[in-house]
């Protein structure tokens, strides 16, 4: 289901997870009035993006861990409804520049794995393993099952001695692209695994004619994105809802 009647409320918001919802690929869009909407919330995974006229009823109705307001008035609505449960944080939007990537650099980065580590596309078997562990769950969490992931998604895993230790994949999908998710098992962090599988994922997307969008959750994610060729667009305010699923 595409939500073309709600798209004007999100006009100018350059966020692919919103596009995923509006285009009917994933998630849903809630509105105050189906016939003549003035307020809307695009909900996918653990995210909710509020647009239009602030409406505290929508804020209460949403079940998401990360709340993103379109305007300061939406910020006030979130704070009014959730109080201290809503922790204000900054996330970082990276620019969407299709021709910015240095393919040779990405190829070298994807090959720079420590000895004993290998890269492999996420297949049916690795999808199952990723889905069973908390640290890797979001590599595939927004797809109905392995068949759905293999049909619509894309992913790369890092293996060590047969163990899944890192991965990069499509958190969400939209027309012509994906939103990147990268995770590393805690015991294997700071070894260059995220940059290697991230680089390979970007190359795979470009080969398929997909744009690999990146939205950074912290400054470490910004640094990794910049290492792989992205440029920072801007920080933006979001709210981490304490106690949300």
mmCIF file of C-alpha atoms in Angstrom:
data_model
loop_
_atom_site.group_PDB
_atom_site.id
_atom_site.type_symbol
_atom_site.label_atom_id
_atom_site.label_comp_id
_atom_site.label_asym_id
_atom_site.label_seq_id
_atom_site.Cartn_x
_atom_site.Cartn_y
_atom_site.Cartn_z
ATOM 1 C CA UNK A 1 0.000 0.000 0.000
ATOM 2 C CA UNK A 2 1.351 3.396 -1.021
ATOM 3 C CA UNK A 3 0.404 6.453 0.988
ATOM 4 C CA UNK A 4 0.444 9.077 -1.781
ATOM 5 C CA UNK A 5 -2.140 11.234 -0.002
ATOM 6 C CA UNK A 6 0.173 11.550 3.022
ATOM 7 C CA UNK A 7 3.381 12.278 1.113
ATOM 8 C CA UNK A 8 2.853 16.103 1.085
ATOM 9 C CA UNK A 9 3.090 16.160 4.873
ATOM 10 C CA UNK A 10 6.641 14.763 4.620
ATOM 11 C CA UNK A 11 7.694 16.932 1.648
ATOM 12 C CA UNK A 12 11.363 17.909 1.722
ATOM 13 C CA UNK A 13 12.283 15.357 4.393
ATOM 14 C CA UNK A 14 15.195 13.493 2.817
ATOM 15 C CA UNK A 15 14.896 10.305 4.878
ATOM 16 C CA UNK A 16 14.752 6.903 3.197
ATOM 17 C CA UNK A 17 12.926 5.183 6.052
ATOM 18 C CA UNK A 18 10.050 7.598 5.471
ATOM 19 C CA UNK A 19 10.152 6.736 1.775
ATOM 20 C CA UNK A 20 10.030 3.021 2.653
ATOM 21 C CA UNK A 21 6.739 3.644 4.455
ATOM 22 C CA UNK A 22 5.185 6.037 1.934
ATOM 23 C CA UNK A 23 6.085 3.737 -0.970
ATOM 24 C CA UNK A 24 4.565 0.718 0.763
ATOM 25 C CA UNK A 25 7.727 -1.358 1.045
ATOM 26 C CA UNK A 26 7.878 -1.583 4.839
ATOM 27 C CA UNK A 27 6.229 -0.182 7.927
ATOM 28 C CA UNK A 28 3.102 1.949 7.846
ATOM 29 C CA UNK A 29 1.883 5.529 8.077
ATOM 30 C CA UNK A 30 -0.647 6.638 10.676
ATOM 31 C CA UNK A 31 -2.712 9.786 10.204
ATOM 32 C CA UNK A 32 -5.218 11.857 12.135
ATOM 33 C CA UNK A 33 -7.761 11.726 9.295
ATOM 34 C CA UNK A 34 -7.716 9.381 6.289
ATOM 35 C CA UNK A 35 -9.729 11.694 4.034
ATOM 36 C CA UNK A 36 -8.072 15.006 4.924
ATOM 37 C CA UNK A 37 -4.909 14.300 6.919
ATOM 38 C CA UNK A 38 -3.059 17.103 8.669
ATOM 39 C CA UNK A 39 -0.822 14.997 10.948
ATOM 40 C CA UNK A 40 1.059 11.788 10.204
ATOM 41 C CA UNK A 41 3.561 9.350 11.650
ATOM 42 C CA UNK A 42 5.722 7.078 9.486
ATOM 43 C CA UNK A 43 6.613 3.994 11.525
ATOM 44 C CA UNK A 44 9.145 1.344 10.513
ATOM 45 C CA UNK A 45 11.264 -0.904 12.710
ATOM 46 C CA UNK A 46 12.152 0.972 15.853
ATOM 47 C CA UNK A 47 11.682 4.409 14.266
ATOM 48 C CA UNK A 48 8.798 6.869 14.019
ATOM 49 C CA UNK A 49 8.889 10.122 12.044
ATOM 50 C CA UNK A 50 6.229 12.721 12.915
ATOM 51 C CA UNK A 51 5.102 15.230 10.287
ATOM 52 C CA UNK A 52 2.434 17.858 9.680
ATOM 53 C CA UNK A 53 0.485 19.489 12.478
ATOM 54 C CA UNK A 54 1.606 18.249 15.909
ATOM 55 C CA UNK A 55 -0.916 15.852 17.416
ATOM 56 C CA UNK A 56 -0.335 14.343 20.856
ATOM 57 C CA UNK A 57 -2.784 11.537 20.059
ATOM 58 C CA UNK A 58 -0.406 10.233 17.390
ATOM 59 C CA UNK A 59 2.524 10.514 19.775
ATOM 60 C CA UNK A 60 0.678 8.322 22.276
ATOM 61 C CA UNK A 61 -0.411 5.839 19.612
ATOM 62 C CA UNK A 62 3.055 5.040 18.280
ATOM 63 C CA UNK A 63 5.048 2.031 19.469
ATOM 64 C CA UNK A 64 8.664 2.874 18.604
ATOM 65 C CA UNK A 65 11.960 3.367 20.413
ATOM 66 C CA UNK A 66 13.289 6.318 18.382
ATOM 67 C CA UNK A 67 10.975 9.269 17.775
ATOM 68 C CA UNK A 68 11.980 11.860 15.180
ATOM 69 C CA UNK A 69 10.145 15.216 15.118
ATOM 70 C CA UNK A 70 9.753 17.237 11.928
ATOM 71 C CA UNK A 71 9.561 20.561 13.794
ATOM 72 C CA UNK A 72 10.165 22.100 17.229
ATOM 73 C CA UNK A 73 6.410 21.919 17.790
ATOM 74 C CA UNK A 74 6.595 18.135 17.408
ATOM 75 C CA UNK A 75 9.475 18.128 19.885
ATOM 76 C CA UNK A 76 7.236 19.881 22.377
ATOM 77 C CA UNK A 77 4.460 17.326 21.759
ATOM 78 C CA UNK A 78 6.828 14.409 22.368
ATOM 79 C CA UNK A 79 8.156 15.968 25.570
ATOM 80 C CA UNK A 80 4.633 16.777 26.761
ATOM 81 C CA UNK A 81 3.417 13.201 26.265
ATOM 82 C CA UNK A 82 6.465 11.248 27.424
ATOM 83 C CA UNK A 83 8.241 13.604 29.804
ATOM 84 C CA UNK A 84 11.460 12.156 31.212
ATOM 85 C CA UNK A 85 10.904 8.898 29.349
ATOM 86 C CA UNK A 86 11.867 10.727 26.143
ATOM 87 C CA UNK A 87 15.639 11.276 26.135
ATOM 88 C CA UNK A 88 16.719 13.903 23.603
ATOM 89 C CA UNK A 89 19.614 12.687 21.442
ATOM 90 C CA UNK A 90 21.356 13.666 18.232
ATOM 91 C CA UNK A 91 21.517 11.515 15.131
ATOM 92 C CA UNK A 92 23.437 12.431 11.985
ATOM 93 C CA UNK A 93 22.102 12.556 8.431
ATOM 94 C CA UNK A 94 24.693 11.776 5.773
ATOM 95 C CA UNK A 95 24.442 13.359 2.340
ATOM 96 C CA UNK A 96 22.946 11.308 -0.484
ATOM 97 C CA UNK A 97 25.537 11.589 -3.255
ATOM 98 C CA UNK A 98 25.265 8.758 -5.799
ATOM 99 C CA UNK A 99 28.538 9.542 -7.601
ATOM 100 C CA UNK A 100 30.765 10.160 -4.594
ATOM 101 C CA UNK A 101 32.157 6.659 -4.039
ATOM 102 C CA UNK A 102 35.746 5.687 -4.837
ATOM 103 C CA UNK A 103 35.342 2.115 -6.082
ATOM 104 C CA UNK A 104 39.044 1.281 -5.857
ATOM 105 C CA UNK A 105 39.201 2.482 -2.264
ATOM 106 C CA UNK A 106 36.082 0.511 -1.340
ATOM 107 C CA UNK A 107 37.490 -2.615 -2.997
ATOM 108 C CA UNK A 108 40.726 -2.290 -1.026
ATOM 109 C CA UNK A 109 38.806 -1.664 2.185
ATOM 110 C CA UNK A 110 36.632 -4.748 1.691
ATOM 111 C CA UNK A 111 39.766 -6.861 1.219
ATOM 112 C CA UNK A 112 41.497 -5.532 4.346
ATOM 113 C CA UNK A 113 40.239 -8.170 6.736
ATOM 114 C CA UNK A 114 42.481 -9.597 9.465
ATOM 115 C CA UNK A 115 43.860 -13.071 8.895
ATOM 116 C CA UNK A 116 41.275 -15.762 9.558
ATOM 117 C CA UNK A 117 38.243 -13.607 8.693
ATOM 118 C CA UNK A 118 36.207 -13.985 5.511
ATOM 119 C CA UNK A 119 33.342 -12.177 3.800
ATOM 120 C CA UNK A 120 30.273 -14.009 2.538
ATOM 121 C CA UNK A 121 26.890 -12.880 1.212
ATOM 122 C CA UNK A 122 24.060 -13.361 3.689
ATOM 123 C CA UNK A 123 22.142 -16.413 2.501
ATOM 124 C CA UNK A 124 19.293 -18.444 3.953
ATOM 125 C CA UNK A 125 21.512 -20.118 6.536
ATOM 126 C CA UNK A 126 23.230 -16.916 7.681
ATOM 127 C CA UNK A 127 19.892 -15.129 7.821
ATOM 128 C CA UNK A 128 18.738 -17.735 10.326
ATOM 129 C CA UNK A 129 21.847 -17.355 12.449
ATOM 130 C CA UNK A 130 21.664 -13.547 12.422
ATOM 131 C CA UNK A 131 18.005 -13.650 13.449
ATOM 132 C CA UNK A 132 18.751 -15.764 16.535
ATOM 133 C CA UNK A 133 21.332 -13.453 18.155
ATOM 134 C CA UNK A 134 20.523 -10.122 19.770
ATOM 135 C CA UNK A 135 23.576 -8.263 18.444
ATOM 136 C CA UNK A 136 22.843 -9.247 14.821
ATOM 137 C CA UNK A 137 19.043 -9.308 14.888
ATOM 138 C CA UNK A 138 18.593 -5.992 13.062
ATOM 139 C CA UNK A 139 20.605 -7.180 10.067
ATOM 140 C CA UNK A 140 17.413 -8.900 8.892
ATOM 141 C CA UNK A 141 14.708 -7.837 11.351
ATOM 142 C CA UNK A 142 12.530 -5.806 8.998
ATOM 143 C CA UNK A 143 11.909 -8.663 6.577
ATOM 144 C CA UNK A 144 9.179 -11.257 7.039
ATOM 145 C CA UNK A 145 11.520 -14.229 6.690
ATOM 146 C CA UNK A 146 14.627 -15.457 4.879
ATOM 147 C CA UNK A 147 12.790 -15.715 1.566
ATOM 148 C CA UNK A 148 11.646 -12.113 1.841
ATOM 149 C CA UNK A 149 15.164 -10.945 2.740
ATOM 150 C CA UNK A 150 16.763 -12.802 -0.159
ATOM 151 C CA UNK A 151 14.156 -11.417 -2.565
ATOM 152 C CA UNK A 152 14.239 -7.780 -1.504
ATOM 153 C CA UNK A 153 17.269 -7.284 0.697
ATOM 154 C CA UNK A 154 21.027 -7.515 0.408
ATOM 155 C CA UNK A 155 23.664 -8.341 2.986
ATOM 156 C CA UNK A 156 27.273 -9.299 3.651
ATOM 157 C CA UNK A 157 28.567 -11.260 6.642
ATOM 158 C CA UNK A 158 31.992 -11.578 8.245
ATOM 159 C CA UNK A 159 32.858 -15.068 9.459
ATOM 160 C CA UNK A 160 35.645 -16.204 11.781
ATOM 161 C CA UNK A 161 36.156 -19.930 12.193
ATOM 162 C CA UNK A 162 32.630 -20.403 10.867
ATOM 163 C CA UNK A 163 31.166 -17.999 13.459
ATOM 164 C CA UNK A 164 29.112 -15.000 12.358
ATOM 165 C CA UNK A 165 30.923 -11.996 13.886
ATOM 166 C CA UNK A 166 29.846 -8.951 11.839
ATOM 167 C CA UNK A 167 27.527 -7.967 9.046
ATOM 168 C CA UNK A 168 26.239 -5.175 6.838
ATOM 169 C CA UNK A 169 22.801 -5.312 5.254
ATOM 170 C CA UNK A 170 19.633 -3.515 4.251
ATOM 171 C CA UNK A 171 17.756 -2.424 7.372
ATOM 172 C CA UNK A 172 14.980 -1.112 5.143
ATOM 173 C CA UNK A 173 14.371 -0.835 1.407
ATOM 174 C CA UNK A 174 12.819 1.858 -0.756
ATOM 175 C CA UNK A 175 12.458 2.549 -4.479
ATOM 176 C CA UNK A 176 16.009 2.385 -5.815
ATOM 177 C CA UNK A 177 17.922 1.852 -2.628
ATOM 178 C CA UNK A 178 18.431 0.614 0.922
ATOM 179 C CA UNK A 179 19.124 2.026 4.392
ATOM 180 C CA UNK A 180 22.342 0.463 5.701
ATOM 181 C CA UNK A 181 22.591 -1.502 8.951
ATOM 182 C CA UNK A 182 26.031 -2.541 10.254
ATOM 183 C CA UNK A 183 26.605 -4.597 13.398
ATOM 184 C CA UNK A 184 29.609 -6.299 14.967
ATOM 185 C CA UNK A 185 29.624 -8.848 17.757
ATOM 186 C CA UNK A 186 30.990 -7.042 20.855
ATOM 187 C CA UNK A 187 34.029 -9.294 21.290
ATOM 188 C CA UNK A 188 35.147 -8.569 17.710
ATOM 189 C CA UNK A 189 34.846 -4.784 17.579
ATOM 190 C CA UNK A 190 37.683 -2.404 16.637
ATOM 191 C CA UNK A 191 39.253 -4.840 14.170
ATOM 192 C CA UNK A 192 38.111 -3.215 10.923
ATOM 193 C CA UNK A 193 35.287 -5.678 10.331
ATOM 194 C CA UNK A 194 32.556 -3.030 10.040
ATOM 195 C CA UNK A 195 34.463 -1.050 7.425
ATOM 196 C CA UNK A 196 35.252 -4.191 5.399
ATOM 197 C CA UNK A 197 31.693 -5.510 5.256
ATOM 198 C CA UNK A 198 30.310 -1.992 4.849
ATOM 199 C CA UNK A 199 32.544 -1.402 1.852
ATOM 200 C CA UNK A 200 31.522 -4.706 0.292
ATOM 201 C CA UNK A 201 27.841 -3.924 0.844
ATOM 202 C CA UNK A 202 28.186 -0.523 -0.838
ATOM 203 C CA UNK A 203 29.922 -2.122 -3.828
ATOM 204 C CA UNK A 204 27.203 -4.777 -4.059
ATOM 205 C CA UNK A 205 24.489 -2.106 -3.987
ATOM 206 C CA UNK A 206 26.180 -0.061 -6.689
ATOM 207 C CA UNK A 207 26.511 -3.179 -8.875
ATOM 208 C CA UNK A 208 22.746 -3.701 -8.486
ATOM 209 C CA UNK A 209 21.853 -0.102 -9.223
ATOM 210 C CA UNK A 210 20.815 0.586 -5.617
ATOM 211 C CA UNK A 211 21.761 3.605 -3.523
ATOM 212 C CA UNK A 212 23.152 2.647 -0.084
ATOM 213 C CA UNK A 213 21.807 5.359 2.224
ATOM 214 C CA UNK A 214 23.471 5.914 5.605
ATOM 215 C CA UNK A 215 21.945 7.525 8.700
ATOM 216 C CA UNK A 216 24.422 7.627 11.580
ATOM 217 C CA UNK A 217 23.357 6.962 15.164
ATOM 218 C CA UNK A 218 26.502 8.503 16.707
ATOM 219 C CA UNK A 219 29.807 10.144 15.827
ATOM 220 C CA UNK A 220 31.587 6.786 15.514
ATOM 221 C CA UNK A 221 29.087 5.862 12.825
ATOM 222 C CA UNK A 222 29.737 9.219 11.150
ATOM 223 C CA UNK A 223 33.478 8.505 11.130
ATOM 224 C CA UNK A 224 32.942 5.081 9.580
ATOM 225 C CA UNK A 225 30.612 6.530 6.948
ATOM 226 C CA UNK A 226 33.138 9.224 6.072
ATOM 227 C CA UNK A 227 35.883 6.600 5.790
ATOM 228 C CA UNK A 228 33.752 4.829 3.178
ATOM 229 C CA UNK A 229 33.090 7.984 1.163
ATOM 230 C CA UNK A 230 30.033 9.684 2.662
ATOM 231 C CA UNK A 231 29.851 13.291 3.810
ATOM 232 C CA UNK A 232 27.972 14.645 6.807
ATOM 233 C CA UNK A 233 24.830 16.576 5.961
ATOM 234 C CA UNK A 234 23.593 17.655 9.391
ATOM 235 C CA UNK A 235 22.866 16.529 12.933
ATOM 236 C CA UNK A 236 19.204 16.295 13.873
ATOM 237 C CA UNK A 237 17.210 15.869 17.059
ATOM 238 C CA UNK A 238 15.549 12.580 17.949
ATOM 239 C CA UNK A 239 14.161 11.086 21.142
ATOM 240 C CA UNK A 240 15.056 7.721 22.627
ATOM 241 C CA UNK A 241 11.935 6.473 24.364
ATOM 242 C CA UNK A 242 12.908 4.656 27.546
ATOM 243 C CA UNK A 243 11.022 1.420 28.082
ATOM 244 C CA UNK A 244 9.977 1.122 24.428
ATOM 245 C CA UNK A 245 10.241 -2.327 22.811
#
